Amino acid sequence: MKLTDLVNPSVLTQPVYEPGRPIEDVARELGLDPAGIIKLASNENPLGTSPRALAAMQRALGQSNMYPDGGCIALRERLAQRHKVEAGQIVVGNGSNELIELLGHVFLRPGDEVVMGTPAFIVYKLVTLLFGATPVEVPLTNHVHDLAAMSAAITERTKLVFLPCPNNPTGTNNDGAEVKAWVATMPPHVVVVVDEAYAEYLEESPDWTGEWSAGRKLVILRTFSKIFGMAAQRVGYACAGTELAGLLQRVRQPFNVNAIGQAGALAAVDDEDWVTACQRANRAGFRQVEDGLKRLGVVYVPSVGNFLLANVRDGRAVFDRMQRAGVVVRPVGVYGLPEWVRITIGTAEQNDRMLAALEASLAT
Ligand SMILES: Cc1ncc(COP(=O)(O)O)c(C=O)c1O
């Protein structure tokens, strides 16, 4: 018997996630000095990590012989306060990626449908396929999620609907009041997941406080990977109704979030100075990058995240040339956007280097 005869068929056909290339990997392949490479490929925070979080994580290292708090009790209590909900409504995950997978464990079986935009964060589709369910992809209109078309795509088989606010890779967002009104129209057999990974970069996000008492089957996802600068630690969380949160808790590993990440996240939540400084730097970086792209005549999608999509005509070729110049951006052919690259907004110096590398790449 072949090994593949034993394997869950969903695994055999499962597409593989292609992450932003790590600096060390690029350096090794191209014989470059890692210190000279900049990575603007994974929407990480170019300013680093919240200093409060960093100090707390350094302290937590000393307890490395102990298992972490499997219930993430202190962090969940603090997050519940932040979102004005009960601690029982918060589930912490190994990045918000894990929470998307836990939603699959709880809700998805073969034959189920999951409604999502296209292009939208690819993990929604990967998790759907992994559980043998069917992705129902609704094209974006002018790079923005088409809420009416998504509602029209819901059938009696739909279990989950994903809406990233803002979306990755487009950086676009739907109006908060419209999203709230749309969530309220979801039929009772559907769980709606609003992914707010980049919410801290926005001027304002919807207040979901009263939604669960109104009986909504709503999950909000947040992460410490973006503005808080803790992508390496893998901490994200879901805010949901108590019953739904309990189901997510049931299917996670006992110690799914490491102690260093928990300590960092707990300290980062209160680091308002950091968040404000990063918001400001991101806005200035956008002005710099947009001015540069306009000067180069490159079409881009106006974004409210910490990244943008730029049309460079041949995304893979420009990615390759920029990479050889030590600037790693993200080709987005996997999102059906072969002409585009996604570029994270960096520091002023990184943005200058990125624009110079882009200009040279476009000229060749
Ligand atoms: C829209 C969106 N959701 C979720 C994530 C996952 O974040 P993490 O697993 O690091 O919390 C990302 C990461 O890029 C994202 O862009």
Short mmCIF file of C-alpha atoms and ligand atoms in Angstrom, two decimals:
data_model
loop_
_atom_site.label_atom_id
_atom_site.label_comp_id
_atom_site.label_asym_id
_atom_site.label_seq_id
_atom_site.Cartn_x
_atom_site.Cartn_y
_atom_site.Cartn_z
CA MET A 1 0.00 0.00 0.00
CA LYS A 2 1.23 3.46 -0.89
CA LEU A 3 1.55 6.04 1.88
CA THR A 4 -0.74 8.35 -0.09
CA ASP A 5 -3.55 5.73 0.10
CA LEU A 6 -3.56 6.30 3.85
CA VAL A 7 -3.65 10.07 3.72
CA ASN A 8 -6.68 12.29 4.23
CA PRO A 9 -7.48 13.35 0.61
CA SER A 10 -7.76 17.03 1.63
CA VAL A 11 -4.09 16.92 2.63
CA LEU A 12 -2.98 15.59 -0.76
CA THR A 13 -4.60 18.47 -2.62
CA GLN A 14 -3.83 21.12 -0.01
CA PRO A 15 -2.04 24.19 -1.49
CA VAL A 16 1.08 25.25 0.40
CA TYR A 17 1.23 28.71 2.00
CA GLU A 18 4.12 30.76 0.62
CA PRO A 19 5.33 33.15 3.34
CA GLY A 20 7.35 36.35 2.86
CA ARG A 21 10.96 35.23 2.40
CA PRO A 22 13.11 35.44 5.55
CA ILE A 23 16.18 37.69 5.26
CA GLU A 24 18.64 34.86 6.08
CA ASP A 25 17.17 32.68 3.37
CA VAL A 26 17.47 35.40 0.71
CA ALA A 27 21.03 36.20 1.85
CA ARG A 28 22.07 32.54 1.56
CA GLU A 29 20.54 32.10 -1.89
CA LEU A 30 21.90 35.29 -3.41
CA GLY A 31 25.21 35.49 -1.53
CA LEU A 32 24.26 38.83 0.05
CA ASP A 33 25.08 40.23 3.49
CA PRO A 34 21.93 39.73 5.64
CA ALA A 35 22.63 43.09 7.33
CA GLY A 36 22.11 44.82 3.98
CA ILE A 37 18.74 43.22 3.22
CA ILE A 38 15.41 44.78 4.11
CA LYS A 39 12.19 42.78 4.28
CA LEU A 40 8.98 44.58 3.36
CA ALA A 41 7.14 41.35 2.58
CA SER A 42 5.06 40.33 5.60
CA ASN A 43 3.46 43.53 6.92
CA GLU A 44 5.64 43.47 10.02
CA ASN A 45 6.26 46.59 12.09
CA PRO A 46 9.46 48.23 10.76
CA LEU A 47 9.95 50.14 14.04
CA GLY A 48 10.41 46.94 16.03
CA THR A 49 8.54 45.85 19.15
CA SER A 50 6.73 47.79 21.84
CA PRO A 51 9.53 48.50 24.40
CA ARG A 52 7.20 47.59 27.27
CA ALA A 53 6.52 44.25 25.61
CA LEU A 54 10.20 43.67 24.99
CA ALA A 55 11.09 44.27 28.65
CA ALA A 56 8.29 41.96 29.83
CA MET A 57 9.40 39.24 27.43
CA GLN A 58 13.00 39.49 28.61
CA ARG A 59 11.78 39.01 32.20
CA ALA A 60 9.62 36.05 31.16
CA LEU A 61 12.59 34.27 29.58
CA GLY A 62 13.85 33.48 33.08
CA GLN A 63 10.79 31.25 33.64
CA SER A 64 11.49 29.13 30.58
CA ASN A 65 11.50 25.90 32.59
CA MET A 66 7.80 26.33 33.46
CA TYR A 67 4.80 25.63 31.24
CA PRO A 68 2.89 28.75 30.29
CA ASP A 69 -0.54 29.55 31.70
CA GLY A 70 -2.63 27.29 29.44
CA GLY A 71 -5.71 29.42 30.06
CA CYS A 72 -3.94 32.75 29.29
CA ILE A 73 -5.90 34.05 32.28
CA ALA A 74 -4.19 37.40 32.91
CA LEU A 75 -4.06 38.25 29.21
CA ARG A 76 -7.68 37.29 28.60
CA GLU A 77 -8.83 39.41 31.54
CA ARG A 78 -6.91 42.41 30.26
CA LEU A 79 -8.21 41.95 26.71
CA ALA A 80 -11.76 41.55 27.99
CA GLN A 81 -11.39 44.91 29.76
CA ARG A 82 -10.03 46.46 26.57
CA HIS A 83 -13.01 45.28 24.52
CA LYS A 84 -15.61 45.66 27.29
CA VAL A 85 -16.58 41.98 27.23
CA GLU A 86 -16.26 39.03 29.64
CA ALA A 87 -12.98 37.08 29.86
CA GLY A 88 -14.99 34.01 28.79
CA GLN A 89 -15.49 35.68 25.42
CA ILE A 90 -11.77 35.90 24.66
CA VAL A 91 -9.73 33.04 23.15
CA VAL A 92 -5.99 33.51 22.68
CA GLY A 93 -4.26 31.71 19.82
CA ASN A 94 -0.83 31.01 18.38
CA GLY A 95 -1.30 33.99 16.10
CA SER A 96 -4.73 34.75 14.70
CA ASN A 97 -3.84 32.14 12.08
CA GLU A 98 -4.41 29.45 14.69
CA LEU A 99 -7.82 30.88 15.51
CA ILE A 100 -8.83 30.63 11.86
CA GLU A 101 -7.84 26.96 11.98
CA LEU A 102 -9.72 26.43 15.26
CA LEU A 103 -12.83 27.83 13.56
CA GLY A 104 -12.34 25.10 10.95
CA HIS A 105 -12.07 22.43 13.67
CA VAL A 106 -15.26 23.61 15.32
CA PHE A 107 -17.45 24.27 12.30
CA LEU A 108 -16.28 22.70 9.04
CA ARG A 109 -17.07 19.36 7.48
CA PRO A 110 -16.89 18.23 3.83
CA GLY A 111 -19.82 19.74 1.93
CA ASP A 112 -19.89 22.92 4.01
CA GLU A 113 -19.31 26.23 2.28
CA VAL A 114 -17.26 29.21 3.42
CA VAL A 115 -17.89 32.60 1.85
CA MET A 116 -14.89 34.91 1.42
CA GLY A 117 -13.73 37.70 -0.87
CA THR A 118 -11.11 37.28 -3.56
CA PRO A 119 -8.41 38.45 -3.30
CA ALA A 120 -8.51 38.23 0.50
CA PHE A 121 -6.19 36.81 3.17
CA ILE A 122 -5.29 33.40 1.74
CA VAL A 123 -5.48 31.48 5.03
CA TYR A 124 -9.31 31.55 4.95
CA LYS A 125 -9.19 29.49 1.78
CA LEU A 126 -6.39 27.19 2.96
CA VAL A 127 -8.22 26.32 6.18
CA THR A 128 -11.48 25.77 4.30
CA LEU A 129 -9.79 23.33 1.91
CA LEU A 130 -7.94 21.56 4.72
CA PHE A 131 -11.26 20.61 6.31
CA GLY A 132 -12.66 19.41 2.96
CA ALA A 133 -15.13 22.31 2.83
CA THR A 134 -15.72 24.49 -0.23
CA PRO A 135 -14.46 28.07 -0.55
CA VAL A 136 -17.04 30.31 -2.20
CA GLU A 137 -14.98 33.23 -3.46
CA VAL A 138 -16.71 36.52 -4.17
CA PRO A 139 -14.69 38.96 -6.33
CA LEU A 140 -13.92 42.32 -4.77
CA THR A 141 -15.36 45.38 -6.51
CA ASN A 142 -12.74 48.10 -7.08
CA HIS A 143 -10.49 46.21 -4.63
CA VAL A 144 -13.12 46.41 -1.85
CA HIS A 145 -15.24 43.57 -0.41
CA ASP A 146 -18.68 43.55 -2.02
CA LEU A 147 -20.94 42.96 0.99
CA ALA A 148 -24.14 42.58 -1.04
CA ALA A 149 -22.51 40.00 -3.34
CA MET A 150 -21.17 38.14 -0.31
CA SER A 151 -24.66 38.00 1.21
CA ALA A 152 -26.01 36.75 -2.12
CA ALA A 153 -23.40 33.93 -2.08
CA ILE A 154 -24.71 32.54 1.24
CA THR A 155 -26.62 29.25 0.86
CA GLU A 156 -28.05 26.80 3.38
CA ARG A 157 -24.62 25.08 3.29
CA THR A 158 -22.70 28.19 4.36
CA LYS A 159 -21.10 27.84 7.78
CA LEU A 160 -18.56 30.68 7.92
CA VAL A 161 -18.20 34.07 6.26
CA PHE A 162 -14.84 35.89 6.49
CA LEU A 163 -14.48 39.66 6.22
CA PRO A 164 -11.02 41.18 6.79
CA CYS A 165 -11.22 44.84 7.92
CA PRO A 166 -8.90 46.04 6.43
CA ASN A 167 -8.20 43.41 3.82
CA ASN A 168 -4.86 41.86 2.99
CA PRO A 169 -3.50 42.08 0.24
CA THR A 170 -5.47 45.13 -0.95
CA GLY A 171 -5.24 47.29 2.21
CA THR A 172 -8.79 48.47 1.56
CA ASN A 173 -11.56 48.61 4.14
CA ASN A 174 -15.33 48.61 4.22
CA ASP A 175 -17.17 51.37 6.03
CA GLY A 176 -17.55 50.39 9.71
CA ALA A 177 -21.25 51.29 9.97
CA GLU A 178 -21.98 49.31 6.81
CA VAL A 179 -20.10 46.29 8.15
CA LYS A 180 -22.06 46.44 11.41
CA ALA A 181 -25.37 46.65 9.57
CA TRP A 182 -24.30 43.79 7.29
CA VAL A 183 -23.30 41.55 10.23
CA ALA A 184 -26.79 42.08 11.65
CA THR A 185 -28.32 40.63 8.46
CA MET A 186 -26.48 37.28 8.71
CA PRO A 187 -28.85 34.30 8.80
CA PRO A 188 -28.82 32.24 12.02
CA HIS A 189 -26.95 29.27 10.50
CA VAL A 190 -23.92 31.42 9.62
CA VAL A 191 -20.95 32.47 11.77
CA VAL A 192 -19.40 35.74 10.59
CA VAL A 193 -15.71 36.35 11.23
CA VAL A 194 -14.45 39.95 11.07
CA ASP A 195 -10.65 39.87 10.92
CA GLU A 196 -9.22 43.08 12.39
CA ALA A 197 -5.50 42.22 12.15
CA TYR A 198 -4.65 45.80 11.11
CA ALA A 199 -7.32 47.61 13.16
CA GLU A 200 -4.82 49.59 15.22
CA TYR A 201 -3.67 51.37 12.06
CA LEU A 202 -7.18 52.72 11.45
CA GLU A 203 -8.57 56.01 12.72
CA GLU A 204 -11.54 54.10 14.07
CA SER A 205 -13.00 50.56 14.22
CA PRO A 206 -16.59 49.50 14.93
CA ASP A 207 -17.56 49.04 18.57
CA TRP A 208 -18.83 45.46 18.76
CA THR A 209 -19.67 45.52 22.49
CA GLY A 210 -23.43 45.11 22.26
CA GLU A 211 -23.44 42.66 19.36
CA TRP A 212 -23.15 39.42 21.32
CA SER A 213 -25.98 40.24 23.69
CA ALA A 214 -28.01 40.87 20.52
CA GLY A 215 -27.35 37.18 19.73
CA ARG A 216 -24.96 37.59 16.82
CA LYS A 217 -22.79 34.61 15.82
CA LEU A 218 -19.85 36.96 15.43
CA VAL A 219 -16.11 36.42 15.87
CA ILE A 220 -13.66 39.32 15.89
CA LEU A 221 -9.99 38.45 15.29
CA ARG A 222 -7.09 40.62 16.44
CA THR A 223 -3.32 40.09 16.54
CA PHE A 224 -0.17 41.26 18.29
CA SER A 225 1.83 40.61 15.10
CA LYS A 226 1.25 43.98 13.47
CA ILE A 227 1.33 47.32 15.28
CA PHE A 228 2.58 45.79 18.55
CA GLY A 229 5.54 44.33 16.65
CA MET A 230 5.34 40.81 18.07
CA ALA A 231 4.99 38.67 14.92
CA ALA A 232 7.73 36.30 16.09
CA GLN A 233 5.87 35.46 19.29
CA ARG A 234 2.65 34.31 17.58
CA VAL A 235 -0.12 35.83 19.69
CA GLY A 236 -3.57 36.61 18.36
CA TYR A 237 -7.02 36.49 19.88
CA ALA A 238 -10.67 36.05 19.11
CA CYS A 239 -13.54 37.86 20.74
CA ALA A 240 -16.81 35.95 20.40
CA GLY A 241 -19.99 34.97 22.19
CA THR A 242 -19.34 32.92 25.34
CA GLU A 243 -20.67 29.65 23.89
CA LEU A 244 -18.68 29.98 20.67
CA ALA A 245 -15.52 30.99 22.58
CA GLY A 246 -15.94 27.86 24.72
CA LEU A 247 -16.02 25.69 21.59
CA LEU A 248 -12.80 27.26 20.29
CA GLN A 249 -11.17 26.64 23.70
CA ARG A 250 -12.18 22.98 23.47
CA VAL A 251 -10.22 22.30 20.27
CA ARG A 252 -6.98 24.15 20.98
CA GLN A 253 -3.81 22.58 22.36
CA PRO A 254 -3.46 22.83 26.15
CA PHE A 255 -0.49 25.23 25.96
CA ASN A 256 -1.05 26.86 22.58
CA VAL A 257 0.39 30.27 23.49
CA ASN A 258 3.94 30.47 24.85
CA ALA A 259 4.75 32.30 28.08
CA ILE A 260 7.00 34.89 26.45
CA GLY A 261 4.30 35.87 24.00
CA GLN A 262 1.70 36.06 26.79
CA ALA A 263 3.93 38.33 28.89
CA GLY A 264 4.73 40.54 25.91
CA ALA A 265 1.12 40.86 24.83
CA LEU A 266 0.00 41.74 28.36
CA ALA A 267 2.52 44.59 28.47
CA ALA A 268 1.92 45.71 24.87
CA VAL A 269 -1.82 46.29 25.37
CA ASP A 270 -1.07 49.23 27.63
CA ASP A 271 1.66 50.75 25.48
CA GLU A 272 -0.42 53.54 23.99
CA ASP A 273 2.66 55.69 23.29
CA TRP A 274 4.01 52.94 21.08
CA VAL A 275 0.78 52.56 19.15
CA THR A 276 0.51 56.32 18.59
CA ALA A 277 4.15 56.57 17.44
CA CYS A 278 3.70 53.67 15.02
CA GLN A 279 0.47 55.10 13.60
CA ARG A 280 2.23 58.41 13.00
CA ALA A 281 5.28 56.79 11.38
CA ASN A 282 3.04 54.64 9.20
CA ARG A 283 1.12 57.67 7.94
CA ALA A 284 4.37 59.53 7.17
CA GLY A 285 5.71 56.39 5.45
CA PHE A 286 2.59 56.21 3.29
CA ARG A 287 3.05 59.80 2.16
CA GLN A 288 6.67 59.05 1.24
CA VAL A 289 5.86 55.81 -0.61
CA GLU A 290 2.82 57.22 -2.41
CA ASP A 291 4.82 60.29 -3.54
CA GLY A 292 7.57 58.00 -4.79
CA LEU A 293 5.17 55.71 -6.65
CA LYS A 294 3.48 58.70 -8.27
CA ARG A 295 6.87 60.00 -9.38
CA LEU A 296 7.62 56.60 -10.94
CA GLY A 297 4.20 56.48 -12.57
CA VAL A 298 3.32 53.27 -10.69
CA VAL A 299 -0.38 52.63 -10.11
CA TYR A 300 -1.21 51.57 -6.54
CA VAL A 301 -4.28 50.82 -4.44
CA PRO A 302 -4.85 53.43 -1.69
CA SER A 303 -4.54 51.52 1.57
CA VAL A 304 -5.45 52.00 5.23
CA GLY A 305 -3.19 49.19 6.54
CA ASN A 306 0.62 49.22 6.80
CA PHE A 307 1.18 47.99 3.24
CA LEU A 308 -0.02 48.60 -0.28
CA LEU A 309 -0.45 46.89 -3.62
CA ALA A 310 1.55 48.36 -6.52
CA ASN A 311 1.04 47.44 -10.16
CA VAL A 312 4.51 46.79 -11.59
CA ARG A 313 3.24 44.91 -14.69
CA ASP A 314 5.18 41.70 -13.88
CA GLY A 315 5.12 41.12 -10.12
CA ARG A 316 7.36 38.05 -10.10
CA ALA A 317 10.08 39.63 -12.28
CA VAL A 318 10.14 42.88 -10.29
CA PHE A 319 10.17 40.92 -7.02
CA ASP A 320 13.21 38.96 -8.28
CA ARG A 321 15.10 42.08 -9.38
CA MET A 322 14.34 43.97 -6.16
CA GLN A 323 15.41 40.95 -4.14
CA ARG A 324 18.78 40.91 -5.88
CA ALA A 325 19.13 44.54 -4.76
CA GLY A 326 18.45 43.42 -1.18
CA VAL A 327 14.81 44.55 -0.93
CA VAL A 328 12.28 41.78 -0.33
CA VAL A 329 8.68 42.57 -1.24
CA ARG A 330 5.84 40.11 -1.86
CA PRO A 331 4.73 38.87 -5.26
CA VAL A 332 0.99 38.22 -5.18
CA GLY A 333 0.40 35.87 -8.11
CA VAL A 334 -1.10 33.43 -5.61
CA TYR A 335 -3.86 36.01 -5.05
CA GLY A 336 -4.56 36.15 -8.80
CA LEU A 337 -2.62 39.42 -9.08
CA PRO A 338 0.39 38.55 -11.28
CA GLU A 339 1.01 42.19 -12.24
CA TRP A 340 1.27 43.42 -8.67
CA VAL A 341 3.57 43.31 -5.66
CA ARG A 342 2.57 43.98 -2.06
CA ILE A 343 4.91 46.32 -0.23
CA THR A 344 5.00 46.86 3.53
CA ILE A 345 5.53 50.49 4.57
CA GLY A 346 8.99 50.66 6.16
CA THR A 347 11.05 53.27 7.98
CA ALA A 348 11.93 56.41 5.99
CA GLU A 349 15.30 54.93 5.09
CA GLN A 350 13.79 51.58 4.06
CA ASN A 351 11.16 53.33 1.94
CA ASP A 352 13.90 55.26 0.12
CA ARG A 353 15.78 52.05 -0.58
CA MET A 354 12.63 50.30 -1.69
CA LEU A 355 11.75 53.11 -4.10
CA ALA A 356 15.28 53.16 -5.54
CA ALA A 357 15.24 49.36 -6.01
CA LEU A 358 11.80 49.55 -7.58
CA GLU A 359 12.87 52.30 -9.96
CA ALA A 360 15.92 50.29 -11.06
CA SER A 361 13.81 47.12 -11.42
CA LEU A 362 11.25 48.85 -13.59
CA ALA A 363 14.00 50.23 -15.85
CA THR A 364 15.46 46.78 -16.65
C1 LIG B 1 -5.78 39.83 7.40
C2 LIG B 1 -4.86 39.02 8.25
N1 LIG B 1 -5.37 38.24 9.20
C3 LIG B 1 -4.59 37.49 9.98
C4 LIG B 1 -3.21 37.49 9.83
C5 LIG B 1 -2.41 36.55 10.68
O1 LIG B 1 -1.72 37.14 11.67
P1 LIG B 1 -1.05 36.33 12.86
O2 LIG B 1 -1.29 34.87 12.66
O3 LIG B 1 0.37 36.70 12.81
O4 LIG B 1 -1.75 36.82 14.08
C6 LIG B 1 -2.62 38.28 8.86
C7 LIG B 1 -1.16 38.25 8.68
O5 LIG B 1 -0.57 38.78 7.79
C8 LIG B 1 -3.46 39.06 8.04
O6 LIG B 1 -2.95 39.81 7.06
#
